[in-house]
Every structure is written in C-alpha cells, then in structure tokens.
Coordinates of C-alpha atoms (C1' of nucleotides) in Angstrom, one line a residue:
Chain B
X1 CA 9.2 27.0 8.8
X2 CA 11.0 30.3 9.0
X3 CA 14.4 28.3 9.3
X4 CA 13.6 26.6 6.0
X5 CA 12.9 29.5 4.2
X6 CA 15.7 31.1 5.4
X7 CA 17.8 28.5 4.5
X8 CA 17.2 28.7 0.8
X9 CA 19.0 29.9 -2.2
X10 CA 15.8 31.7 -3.0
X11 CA 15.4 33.6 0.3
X12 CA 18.8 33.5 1.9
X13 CA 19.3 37.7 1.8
X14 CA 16.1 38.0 3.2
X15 CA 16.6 39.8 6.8
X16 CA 14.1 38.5 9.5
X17 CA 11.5 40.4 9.0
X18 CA 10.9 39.6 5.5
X19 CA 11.6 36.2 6.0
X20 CA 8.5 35.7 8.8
X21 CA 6.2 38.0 6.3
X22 CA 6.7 35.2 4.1
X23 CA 6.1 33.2 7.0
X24 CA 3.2 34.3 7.2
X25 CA 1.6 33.7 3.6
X26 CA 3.1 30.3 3.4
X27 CA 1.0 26.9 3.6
X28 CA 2.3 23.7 5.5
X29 CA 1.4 20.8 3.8
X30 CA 2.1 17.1 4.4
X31 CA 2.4 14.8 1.9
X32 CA 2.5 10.8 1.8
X33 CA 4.2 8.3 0.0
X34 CA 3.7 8.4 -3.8
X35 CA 1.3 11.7 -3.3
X36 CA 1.0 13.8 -6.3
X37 CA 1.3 17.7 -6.0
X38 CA 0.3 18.8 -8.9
X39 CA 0.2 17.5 -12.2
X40 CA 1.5 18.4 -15.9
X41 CA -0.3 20.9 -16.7
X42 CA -2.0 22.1 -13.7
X43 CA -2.6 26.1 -13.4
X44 CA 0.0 27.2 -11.0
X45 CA -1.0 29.9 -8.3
X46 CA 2.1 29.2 -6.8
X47 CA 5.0 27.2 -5.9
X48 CA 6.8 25.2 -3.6
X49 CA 9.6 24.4 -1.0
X50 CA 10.7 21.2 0.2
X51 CA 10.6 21.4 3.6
X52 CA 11.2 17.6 4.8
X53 CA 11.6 14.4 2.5
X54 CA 11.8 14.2 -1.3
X55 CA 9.8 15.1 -3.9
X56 CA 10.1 14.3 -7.8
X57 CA 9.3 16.0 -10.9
X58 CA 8.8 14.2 -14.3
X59 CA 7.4 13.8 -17.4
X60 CA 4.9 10.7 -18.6
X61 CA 4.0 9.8 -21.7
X62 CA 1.0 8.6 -23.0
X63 CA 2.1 4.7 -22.5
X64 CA 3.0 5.4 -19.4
X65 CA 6.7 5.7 -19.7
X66 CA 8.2 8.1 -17.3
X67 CA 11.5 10.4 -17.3
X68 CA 12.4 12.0 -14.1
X69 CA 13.5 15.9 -14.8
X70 CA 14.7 16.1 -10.8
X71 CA 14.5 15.1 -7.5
X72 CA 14.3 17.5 -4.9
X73 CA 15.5 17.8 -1.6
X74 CA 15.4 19.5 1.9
X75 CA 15.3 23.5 0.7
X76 CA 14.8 22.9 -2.9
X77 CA 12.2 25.6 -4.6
X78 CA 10.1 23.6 -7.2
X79 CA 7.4 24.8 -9.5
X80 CA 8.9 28.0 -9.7
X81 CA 9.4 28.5 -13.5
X82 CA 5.5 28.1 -14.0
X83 CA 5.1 31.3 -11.5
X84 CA 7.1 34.0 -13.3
X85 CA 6.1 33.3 -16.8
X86 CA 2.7 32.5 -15.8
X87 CA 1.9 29.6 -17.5
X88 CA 0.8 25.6 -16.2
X89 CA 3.4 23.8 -14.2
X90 CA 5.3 22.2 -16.9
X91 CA 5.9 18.6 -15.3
X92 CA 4.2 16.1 -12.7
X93 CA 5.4 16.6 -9.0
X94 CA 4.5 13.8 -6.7
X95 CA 6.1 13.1 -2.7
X96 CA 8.5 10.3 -3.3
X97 CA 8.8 9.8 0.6
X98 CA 6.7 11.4 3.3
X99 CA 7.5 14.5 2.9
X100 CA 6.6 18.0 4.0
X101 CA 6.4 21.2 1.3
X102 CA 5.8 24.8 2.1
X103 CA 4.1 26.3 -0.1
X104 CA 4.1 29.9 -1.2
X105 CA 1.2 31.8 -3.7
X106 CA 1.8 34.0 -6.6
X107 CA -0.3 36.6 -5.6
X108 CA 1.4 37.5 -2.2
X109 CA 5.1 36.2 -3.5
X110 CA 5.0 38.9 -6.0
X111 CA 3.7 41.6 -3.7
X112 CA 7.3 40.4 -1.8
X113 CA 8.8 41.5 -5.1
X114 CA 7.4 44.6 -5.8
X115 CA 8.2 45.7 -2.5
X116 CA 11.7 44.6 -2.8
X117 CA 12.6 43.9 -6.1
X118 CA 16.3 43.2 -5.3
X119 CA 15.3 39.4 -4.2
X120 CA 14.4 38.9 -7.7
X121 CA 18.0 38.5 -8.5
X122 CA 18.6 35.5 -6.4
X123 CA 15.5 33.7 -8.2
X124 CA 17.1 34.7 -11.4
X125 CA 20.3 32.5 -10.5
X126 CA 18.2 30.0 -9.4
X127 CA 16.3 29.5 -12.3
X128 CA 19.5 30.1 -14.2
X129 CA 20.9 27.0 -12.6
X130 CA 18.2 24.7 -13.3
X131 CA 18.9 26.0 -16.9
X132 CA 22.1 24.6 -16.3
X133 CA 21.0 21.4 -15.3
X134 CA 18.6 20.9 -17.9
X135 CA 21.5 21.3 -20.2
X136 CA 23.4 18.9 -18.9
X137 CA 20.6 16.3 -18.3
X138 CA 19.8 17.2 -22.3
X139 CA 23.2 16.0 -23.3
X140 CA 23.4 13.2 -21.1
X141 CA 20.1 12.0 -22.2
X142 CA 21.1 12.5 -26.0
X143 CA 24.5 12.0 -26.5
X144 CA 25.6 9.9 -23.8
X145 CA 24.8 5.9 -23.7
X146 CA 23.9 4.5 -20.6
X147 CA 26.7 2.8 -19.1
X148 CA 28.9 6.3 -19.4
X149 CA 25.5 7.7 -17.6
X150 CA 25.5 5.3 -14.8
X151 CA 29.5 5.7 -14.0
X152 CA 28.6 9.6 -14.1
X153 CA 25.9 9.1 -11.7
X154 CA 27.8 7.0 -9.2
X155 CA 30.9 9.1 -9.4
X156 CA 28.8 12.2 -8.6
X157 CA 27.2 10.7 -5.7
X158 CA 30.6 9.6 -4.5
X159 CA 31.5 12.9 -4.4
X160 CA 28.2 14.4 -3.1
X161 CA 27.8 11.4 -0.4
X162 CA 31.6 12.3 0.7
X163 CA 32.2 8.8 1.7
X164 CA 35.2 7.5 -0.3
X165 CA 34.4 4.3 -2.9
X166 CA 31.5 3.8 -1.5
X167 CA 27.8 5.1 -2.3
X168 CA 23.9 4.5 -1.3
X169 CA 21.6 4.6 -3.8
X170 CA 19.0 7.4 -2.3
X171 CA 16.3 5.7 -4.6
X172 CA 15.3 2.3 -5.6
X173 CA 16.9 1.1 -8.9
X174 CA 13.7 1.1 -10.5
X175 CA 13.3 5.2 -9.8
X176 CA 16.8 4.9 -10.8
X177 CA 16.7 3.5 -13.6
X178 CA 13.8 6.4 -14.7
X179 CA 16.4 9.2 -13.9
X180 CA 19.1 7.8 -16.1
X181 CA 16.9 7.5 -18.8
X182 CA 16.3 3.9 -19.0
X183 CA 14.1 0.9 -17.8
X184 CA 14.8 -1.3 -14.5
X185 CA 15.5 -3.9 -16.5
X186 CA 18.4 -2.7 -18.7
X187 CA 20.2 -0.7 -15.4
X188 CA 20.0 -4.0 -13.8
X189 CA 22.1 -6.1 -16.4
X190 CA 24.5 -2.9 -16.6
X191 CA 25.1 -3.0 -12.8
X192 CA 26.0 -6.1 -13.7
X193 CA 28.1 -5.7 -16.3
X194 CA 29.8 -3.3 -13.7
X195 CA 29.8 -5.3 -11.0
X196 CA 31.6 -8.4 -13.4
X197 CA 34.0 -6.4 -14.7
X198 CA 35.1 -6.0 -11.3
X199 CA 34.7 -1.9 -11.2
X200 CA 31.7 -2.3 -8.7
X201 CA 30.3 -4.1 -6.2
X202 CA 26.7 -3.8 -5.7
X203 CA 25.0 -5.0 -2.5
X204 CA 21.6 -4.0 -2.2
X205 CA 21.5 -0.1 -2.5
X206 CA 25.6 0.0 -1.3
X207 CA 27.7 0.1 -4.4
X208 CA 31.7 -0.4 -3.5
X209 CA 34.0 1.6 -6.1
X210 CA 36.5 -1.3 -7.0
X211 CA 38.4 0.5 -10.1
X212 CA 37.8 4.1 -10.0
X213 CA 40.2 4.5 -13.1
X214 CA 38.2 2.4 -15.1
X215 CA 34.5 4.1 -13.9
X216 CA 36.0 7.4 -14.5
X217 CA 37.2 6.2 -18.3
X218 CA 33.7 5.2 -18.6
X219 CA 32.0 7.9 -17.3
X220 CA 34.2 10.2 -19.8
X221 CA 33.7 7.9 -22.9
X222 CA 37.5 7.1 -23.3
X223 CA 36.5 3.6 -22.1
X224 CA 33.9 1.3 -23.5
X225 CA 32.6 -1.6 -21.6
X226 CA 32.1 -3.9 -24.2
X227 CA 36.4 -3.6 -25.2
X228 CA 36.3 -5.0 -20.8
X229 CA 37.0 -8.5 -20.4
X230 CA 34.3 -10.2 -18.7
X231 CA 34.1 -13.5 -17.9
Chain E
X1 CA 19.8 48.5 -32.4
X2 CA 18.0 50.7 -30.2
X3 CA 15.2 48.6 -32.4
X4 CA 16.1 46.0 -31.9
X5 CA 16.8 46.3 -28.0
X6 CA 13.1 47.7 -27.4
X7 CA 11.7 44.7 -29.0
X8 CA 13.0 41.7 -27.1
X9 CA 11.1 40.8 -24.4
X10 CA 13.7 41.2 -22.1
X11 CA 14.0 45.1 -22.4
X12 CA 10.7 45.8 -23.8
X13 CA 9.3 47.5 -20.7
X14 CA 12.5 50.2 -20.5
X15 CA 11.7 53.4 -21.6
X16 CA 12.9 55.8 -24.0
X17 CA 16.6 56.5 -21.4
X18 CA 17.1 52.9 -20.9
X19 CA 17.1 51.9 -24.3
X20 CA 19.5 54.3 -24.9
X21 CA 21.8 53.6 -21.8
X22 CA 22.0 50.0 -22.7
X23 CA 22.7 51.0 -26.3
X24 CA 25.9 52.7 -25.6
X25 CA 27.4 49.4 -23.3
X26 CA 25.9 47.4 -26.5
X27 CA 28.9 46.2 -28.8
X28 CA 27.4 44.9 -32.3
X29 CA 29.2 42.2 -34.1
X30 CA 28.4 40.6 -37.4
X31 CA 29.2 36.9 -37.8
X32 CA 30.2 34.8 -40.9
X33 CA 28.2 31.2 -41.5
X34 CA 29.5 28.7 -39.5
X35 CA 31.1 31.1 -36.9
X36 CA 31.4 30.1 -33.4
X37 CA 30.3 32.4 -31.2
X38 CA 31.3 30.9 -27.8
X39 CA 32.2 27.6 -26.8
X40 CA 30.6 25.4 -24.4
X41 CA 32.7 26.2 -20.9
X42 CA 33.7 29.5 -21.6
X43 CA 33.3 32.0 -19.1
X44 CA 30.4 34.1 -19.7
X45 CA 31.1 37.9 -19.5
X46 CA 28.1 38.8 -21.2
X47 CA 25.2 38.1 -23.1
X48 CA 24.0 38.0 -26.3
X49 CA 20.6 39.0 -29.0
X50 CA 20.3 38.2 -32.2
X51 CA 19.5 41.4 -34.6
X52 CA 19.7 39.6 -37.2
X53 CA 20.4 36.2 -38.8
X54 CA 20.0 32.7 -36.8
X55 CA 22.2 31.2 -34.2
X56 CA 22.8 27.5 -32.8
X57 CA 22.8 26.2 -29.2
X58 CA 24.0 23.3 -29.0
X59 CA 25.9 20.5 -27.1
X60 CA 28.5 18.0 -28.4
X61 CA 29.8 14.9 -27.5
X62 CA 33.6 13.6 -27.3
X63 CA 33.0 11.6 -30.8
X64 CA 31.6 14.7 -32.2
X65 CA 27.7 14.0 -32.5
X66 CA 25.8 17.1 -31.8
X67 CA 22.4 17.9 -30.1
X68 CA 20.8 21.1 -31.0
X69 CA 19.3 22.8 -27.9
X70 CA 18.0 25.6 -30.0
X71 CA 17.8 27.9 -32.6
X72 CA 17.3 31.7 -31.9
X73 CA 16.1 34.2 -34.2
X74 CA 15.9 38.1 -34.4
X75 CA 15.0 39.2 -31.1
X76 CA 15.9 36.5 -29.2
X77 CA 18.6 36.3 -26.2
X78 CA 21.0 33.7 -25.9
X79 CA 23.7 32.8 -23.1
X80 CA 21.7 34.8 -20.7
X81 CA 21.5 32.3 -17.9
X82 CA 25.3 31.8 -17.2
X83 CA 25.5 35.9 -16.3
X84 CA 22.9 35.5 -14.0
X85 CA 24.0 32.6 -12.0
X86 CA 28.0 33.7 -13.0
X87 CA 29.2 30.7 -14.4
X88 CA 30.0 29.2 -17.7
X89 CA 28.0 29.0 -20.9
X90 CA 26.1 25.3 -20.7
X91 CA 26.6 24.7 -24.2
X92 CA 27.9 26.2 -27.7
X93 CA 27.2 28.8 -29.2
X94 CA 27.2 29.1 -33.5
X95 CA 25.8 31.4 -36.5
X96 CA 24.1 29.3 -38.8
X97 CA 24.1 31.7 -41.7
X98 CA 25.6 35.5 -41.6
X99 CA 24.1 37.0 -38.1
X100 CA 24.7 40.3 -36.3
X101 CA 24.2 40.1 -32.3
X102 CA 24.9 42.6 -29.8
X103 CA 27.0 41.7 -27.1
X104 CA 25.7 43.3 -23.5
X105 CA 28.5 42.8 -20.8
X106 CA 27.4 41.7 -17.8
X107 CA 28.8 44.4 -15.5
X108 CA 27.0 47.3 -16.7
X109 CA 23.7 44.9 -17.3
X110 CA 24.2 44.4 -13.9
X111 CA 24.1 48.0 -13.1
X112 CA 21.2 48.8 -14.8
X113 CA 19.4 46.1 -12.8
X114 CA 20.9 47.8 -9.4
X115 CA 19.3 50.9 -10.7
X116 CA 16.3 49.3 -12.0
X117 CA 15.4 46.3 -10.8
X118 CA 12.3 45.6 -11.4
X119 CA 13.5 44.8 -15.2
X120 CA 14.6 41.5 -13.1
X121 CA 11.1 40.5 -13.5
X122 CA 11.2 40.4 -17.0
X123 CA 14.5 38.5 -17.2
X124 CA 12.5 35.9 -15.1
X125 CA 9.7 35.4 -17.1
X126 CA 12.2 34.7 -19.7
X127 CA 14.3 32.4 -18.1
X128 CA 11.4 30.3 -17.2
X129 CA 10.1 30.0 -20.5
X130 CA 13.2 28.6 -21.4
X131 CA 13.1 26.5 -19.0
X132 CA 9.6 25.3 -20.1
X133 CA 10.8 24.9 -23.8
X134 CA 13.8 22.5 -22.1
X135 CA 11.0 20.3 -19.8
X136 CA 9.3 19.9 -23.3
X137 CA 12.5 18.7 -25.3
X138 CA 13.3 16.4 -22.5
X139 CA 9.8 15.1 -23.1
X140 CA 10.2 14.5 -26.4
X141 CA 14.0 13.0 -27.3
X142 CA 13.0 10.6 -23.9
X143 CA 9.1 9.9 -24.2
X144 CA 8.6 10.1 -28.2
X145 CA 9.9 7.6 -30.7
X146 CA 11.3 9.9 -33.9
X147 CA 8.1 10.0 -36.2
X148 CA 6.0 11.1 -34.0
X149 CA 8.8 14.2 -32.9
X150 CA 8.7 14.7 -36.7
X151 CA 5.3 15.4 -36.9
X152 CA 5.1 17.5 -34.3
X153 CA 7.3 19.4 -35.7
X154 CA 5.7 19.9 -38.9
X155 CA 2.9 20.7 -37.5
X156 CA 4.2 23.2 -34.8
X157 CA 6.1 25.1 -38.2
X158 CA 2.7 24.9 -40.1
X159 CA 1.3 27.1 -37.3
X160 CA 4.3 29.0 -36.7
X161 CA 4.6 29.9 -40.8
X162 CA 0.9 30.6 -40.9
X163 CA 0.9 28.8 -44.7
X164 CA -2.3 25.7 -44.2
X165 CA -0.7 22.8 -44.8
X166 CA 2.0 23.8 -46.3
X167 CA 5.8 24.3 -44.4
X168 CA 9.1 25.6 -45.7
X169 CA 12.0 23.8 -43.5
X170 CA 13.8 26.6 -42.2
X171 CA 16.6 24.4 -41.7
X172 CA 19.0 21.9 -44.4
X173 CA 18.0 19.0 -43.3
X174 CA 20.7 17.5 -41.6
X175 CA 20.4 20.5 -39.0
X176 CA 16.5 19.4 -38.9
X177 CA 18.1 15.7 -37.9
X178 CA 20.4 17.5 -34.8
X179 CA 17.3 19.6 -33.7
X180 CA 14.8 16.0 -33.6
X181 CA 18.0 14.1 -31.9
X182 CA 18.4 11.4 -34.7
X183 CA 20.5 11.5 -37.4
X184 CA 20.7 12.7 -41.5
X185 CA 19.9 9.2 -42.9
X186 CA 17.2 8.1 -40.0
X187 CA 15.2 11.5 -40.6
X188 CA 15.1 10.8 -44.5
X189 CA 13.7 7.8 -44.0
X190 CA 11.3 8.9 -41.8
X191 CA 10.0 11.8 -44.2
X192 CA 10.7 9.1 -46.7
X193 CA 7.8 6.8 -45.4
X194 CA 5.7 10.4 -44.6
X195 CA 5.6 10.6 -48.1
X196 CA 4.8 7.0 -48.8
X197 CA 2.0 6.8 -46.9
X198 CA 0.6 10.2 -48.6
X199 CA 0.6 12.1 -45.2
X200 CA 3.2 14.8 -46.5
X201 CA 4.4 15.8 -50.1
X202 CA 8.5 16.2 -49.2
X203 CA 10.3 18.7 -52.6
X204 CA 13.3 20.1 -51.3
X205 CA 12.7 22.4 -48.2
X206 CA 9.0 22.3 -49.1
X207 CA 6.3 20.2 -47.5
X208 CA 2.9 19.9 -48.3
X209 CA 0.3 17.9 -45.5
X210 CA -1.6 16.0 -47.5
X211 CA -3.4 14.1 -44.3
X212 CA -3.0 16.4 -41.6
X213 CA -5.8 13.9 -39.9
X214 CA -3.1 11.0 -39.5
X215 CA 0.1 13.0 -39.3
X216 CA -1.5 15.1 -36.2
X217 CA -2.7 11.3 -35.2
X218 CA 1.0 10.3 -35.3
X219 CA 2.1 13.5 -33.6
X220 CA -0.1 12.5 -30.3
X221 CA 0.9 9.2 -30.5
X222 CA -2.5 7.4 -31.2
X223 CA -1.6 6.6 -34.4
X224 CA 1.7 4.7 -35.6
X225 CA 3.8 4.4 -38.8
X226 CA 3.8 0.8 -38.6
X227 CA 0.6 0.7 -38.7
X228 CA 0.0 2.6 -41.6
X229 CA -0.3 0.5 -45.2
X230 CA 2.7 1.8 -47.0
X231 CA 3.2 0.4 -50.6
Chain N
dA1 C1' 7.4 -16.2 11.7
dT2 C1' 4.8 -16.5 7.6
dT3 C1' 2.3 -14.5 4.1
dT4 C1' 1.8 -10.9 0.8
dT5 C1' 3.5 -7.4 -1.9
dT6 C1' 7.0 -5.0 -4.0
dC7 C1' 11.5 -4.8 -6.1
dT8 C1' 15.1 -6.9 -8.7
dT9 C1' 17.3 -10.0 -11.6
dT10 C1' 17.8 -13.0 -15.6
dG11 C1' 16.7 -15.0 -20.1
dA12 C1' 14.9 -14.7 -24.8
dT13 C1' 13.5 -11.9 -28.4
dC14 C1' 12.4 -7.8 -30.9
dT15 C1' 13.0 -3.2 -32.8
dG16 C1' 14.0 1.7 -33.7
dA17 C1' 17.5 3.9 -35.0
dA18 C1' 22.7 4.2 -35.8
dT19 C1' 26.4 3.1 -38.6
dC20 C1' 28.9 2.1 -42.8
dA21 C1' 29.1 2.6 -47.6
dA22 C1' 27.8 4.0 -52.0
dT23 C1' 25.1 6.8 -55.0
dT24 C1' 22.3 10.5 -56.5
dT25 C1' 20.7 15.1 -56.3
dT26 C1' 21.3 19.9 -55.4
dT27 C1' 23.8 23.9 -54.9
dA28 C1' 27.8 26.7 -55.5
dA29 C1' 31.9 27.9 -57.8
dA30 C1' 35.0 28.3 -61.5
Chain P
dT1 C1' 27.8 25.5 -68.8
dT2 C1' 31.0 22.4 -66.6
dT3 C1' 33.0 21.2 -62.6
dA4 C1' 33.5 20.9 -57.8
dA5 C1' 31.5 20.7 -53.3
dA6 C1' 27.8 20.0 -50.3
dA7 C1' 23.5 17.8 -49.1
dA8 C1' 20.3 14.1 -49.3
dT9 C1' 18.9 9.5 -50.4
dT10 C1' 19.0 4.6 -50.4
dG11 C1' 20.7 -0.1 -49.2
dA12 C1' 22.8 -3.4 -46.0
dT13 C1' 24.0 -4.3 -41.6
dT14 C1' 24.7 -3.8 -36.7
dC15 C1' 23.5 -2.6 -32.1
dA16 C1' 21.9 -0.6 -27.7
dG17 C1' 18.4 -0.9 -25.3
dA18 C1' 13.2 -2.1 -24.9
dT19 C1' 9.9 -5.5 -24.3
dC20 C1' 7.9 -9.7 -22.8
dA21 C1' 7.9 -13.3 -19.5
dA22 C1' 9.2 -15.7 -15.5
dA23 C1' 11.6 -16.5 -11.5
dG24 C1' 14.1 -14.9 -7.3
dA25 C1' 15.0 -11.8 -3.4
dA26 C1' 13.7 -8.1 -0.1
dA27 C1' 10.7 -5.6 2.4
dA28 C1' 6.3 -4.9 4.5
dA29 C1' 2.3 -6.4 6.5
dT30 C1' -0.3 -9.6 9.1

DNA sequence: ATTTTTCTTTGATCTGAATCAATTTTTAAA
DNA sequence: TTTAAAAATTGATTCAGATCAAAGAAAAAT
C-alpha cells in the first residue's frame, strides 16, 4: 500500500514517514466486477485511490442513460473534489474490473494537512487538472460530432498505448460508446464507417491505423466523413 | 479592491496584512463589452476576479460555434486552475458588458501561499466546487433533452433572484442559447411552446411562471413537452 | 464441446435540434 | 423622430444520432 501512495501525484513529496502515517489511516478494500463505490450523491467522509484495476465515474439519468465523466486507473485519486468542499460525491463510482481501492477519510486526511499544509499544493494541481479535463470533455461533448470524437479517441490511445498504428480498446465498445458520448449502436456503424473508408481496421478490440492523415483530418474537423468515398 | 479581495471566497480568511499584501501585487484593469480577456491556450501567468461587471468562459469550435462554460460575477475567480497546475487557460476568457478585474500574478500568489499556506485550503474548496458545477453541466448538455435544461434554469434563477415566480434573464438571449448548449432559434422555440402551454409568460427578458407545478415537472424529467396539449 | 449469456452488428424508422432563410421586433445611434 | 444596427422570432427543411427490433458473434459457464 505504501508504494501506491507513494506513487501518486497526490502524495509523491511525501517523505517516508508521512507516507506510512497515511498508511496507517488508510482502508484496503476489494471490489468486484461491476461493484458500486458510492453513488451520486452519497455523503463523502472521504476518498479514494486506485490501487489495482479500474474504476469509473459517471453520471445516469433518470431513464437510465449513462455518461462516463472518467475512468480511472492504477494511482488515480477519485472522489476527492467532494472532500475539500465538503459536499456529496458528485457522480456514481462503481469497479469496472476487479479492482482494489485504498481508501483514505476526511477526518484524518485533513489532520495530514494541518500538520503540513504544503501537500495541499499538490492536491490543488491535481484538482486543477481534472478542471482541465472536464473542459475538454465539455467541448468535446458539445461542440464536437462524434466521428471527430472517435478519431480523437483512437489517436490519443495511439499515443498513450505507444504502439505505432495500432490500439486495444481497454473497454468494451458498449462502455465505449458511453465515454464518447453516444449509444453502442451508433459507435458501431461509425467504426464502420471508419473501417470502410479504409482509415481503420477493427478486429475485435485491435483497431489497425490504415490512413493516419485522414483520422487526424477527422479528428481536427478539416475532414468530414460523409465528403469520403465509400463504397 | 481591498473590498473586493476580502470578499471572495478565496482570500476571505486573510487578515487585515494579507489583504493588503496581495493588494499591492493586484493590477486592476477595466474592460470594454465584448473584450477578450485571454484566449483559450494562452499561457496563464496569473489569475483573475471580477470587481465588477460579468465575464464569459467559454470554448469554441473550428467553425465558430461556442459553448459557454460559465459566467462569473463580482467576486468570483476565473482562470485560477491553469496557475495552479502551470499550464494553459482551458478555454476563453471574455467581458460581456464593461467589467473591471484584478489581475494577481502567479509568482507572488505563489509566495503568499509559501508563506501562508494554509490559504491552499481555501483555494481547494474552490476548485472543487468548480469541479462540481462542471460534473453537473456534463449532466445536463449529455443526459437532459433542451426543455427540460430550460426549465431548470428558470427555476434555479427564480431562486437565485429571490422574485416568486417571476425571473429577469440576466442574459440576451442568444447568450442564454450558448449557456443551455443549443442554439438562438431552437431556444425560442422552446420558450415559444413554454408560453403556449401557459407554463411561463416570456416579455422581453421578463418571465413570469405561470405553472411552476408542470415546468418544475418538466425540469425533473417526469413530465414532457410533447405531452403537454399545446393549441 | 455445448449451452447460455453477454456483446456487437445491422436494418428500419423516428426525432430533437440544427441549419438556412426571411421577417419582425427591439435597441441604439444619428 | 427617423434611421441604422442588433436581437429575436418564425417557417421550411435537413441531419446526426437515438430508438426499436432482430440477428449474429464472442465470451463465459456448465
């Protein structure tokens, strides 16, 4: 556990012995497939690291249609904003694989920053990146159709995956399809559209770049996939 | 400005010497209608508050449709996320009618903090706030179909105002359309069938809730325009 | 292996909202 | 005032993407 913690944006100036007082107010807790952590809403006495796995936070509305905000990984802090301003948890979290989270009360996690008030400054860039992200996801959501939002989304993975022209999905299409902002059904017949006009190649969760140029025009908005020839 | 400083809930704790130490790295500037502030991408330096006046966040795309992210009033910071995680502003920034703000460079904000740092707390609390406000717009331009965003709205500025059932729009309304992610001519439809089906009374920026039974009905979703006899 | 369950694709249709275009109304300026 | 400019409305049409429905493919369980 103490490895994890250290190893996080959040803690990463901590020196050893602050890091195994943390230790030592954290909770180990294991989570199954499709377990929720807490929902929209809930009171939050705390918050959480991921530890081991993947776990996603999202919104649902009252028909049950759901938008993904984030999925988080190995190290990731979530449920953090609800801690410093004190308020509910703002979104659903639930385990999308087995997964393992640390988790770390208010009560005690602020005693850590009374005593060293410095550490605040790394959650402040934390929360200042999510900001970030939210801004993005925002204009994405809003301005952006979805085939420019699927190129984005494979190109980044490219990059984050580091494997050149080719990416694995980390998620099935159907989460997939709930992170770009859309419904299984419609991210289907787009990979399709893709995969016929010959810029991709989609086998199973393996997409082959075929035509970076023309995913990169798309991604950008200088291309549109409906002036493509398909046939 | 010392005012103005004390009052924002980022600096409201400082005392008497703090105010009056961030005064003097303070720089005020006044801003016409219409004037950008910062764009989207720029390098952040510094920060800014309103003192006066109202100012636009907000993103646009390549085509040149916009997505307001929010509108900050008197008291309000803006921009403070990229100086905390030293990167560029997420979006940009404009004065929708003549504004002053005071412009706090992040080197000597960064100072005080050294010397201070517990003020970090506060800067967290408002961060995640923000952050909260952004989970909630997500929510709504992904989850909620336009009327019911609209009535929500009303009746989130009918409590804000304090008037029962009665709201000025604070905004023309073709700002109002960029705030609920649709457009000019889809918005005055909407209000347009508000007013059909005797839920609100539209005059210019005035509104009047007629049935705040069925418009809070729509707001939650139970209830939907189509629904409604209209005639 | 074979069954069951879950995930994905494909087709047909529908719909909320965007776009294009033209007025009309309101506000500001001369 | 009258004129000019900006904002808002209204109509006609288009369109991206959702929904409904059914079949097909993978993965998991027995």
């Amino acid at each position: 556990m103490e490895k994890t913690l250290q190893n996080t944006l959040m803690f990463k100036s901590f020196n050893n012995a602050q890091i195994n007082e943390l230790a030592k107010i954290s909770i180990l807790k294991t989570c199954d497939p499709n377990q929720m952590i807490f929902f929209d809403n809930d009171t939050a006495n705390g918050f959480y690291l991921v530890k081991k796995g993947k776990v996603k936070i999202f919104k649902m509305s009252e028909d049950g249609k759901e938008q993904i905000l984030h999925i988080f990984g190995k190290g990731e802090p979530f449920g953090e904003a609800a801690v410093f301003s004190n308020t509910s948890f703002p979104a659903n979290a639930q385990a999308v694989v087995k997964s393992e989270i640390i988790y770390i009360p208010q009560k005690e996690l602020l005693e850590i920053f009374k005593k060293d008030p410095s550490t605040a400054m790394n959650v402040l860039a934390v929360l200042s990146l999510r900001l970030k992200e939210f801004t993005k996801l925002i204009e994405n959501l809003t301005l952006k159709e979805l085939p420019e939002r699927l190129a984005l989304y494979i190109l980044n993975q490219e990059k984050v995956q580091g494997k050149k022209n080719r990416v694995i999905l980390e998620f099935s299409k159907g989460q997939l399809s709930k992170i770009l902002g859309t419904t299984q059904e419609t991210l289907s017949r787009t990979l399709g559209k893709f995969s016929k006009a010959k810029i991709i190649n989609v086998d199973k969760r393996e997409i082959i770049i075929l035509n970076k140029e023309l995913l990169s025009d798309i991604s950008s908005g200088v291309e549109n996939l409906k002036n493509i020839d398909i046939e």
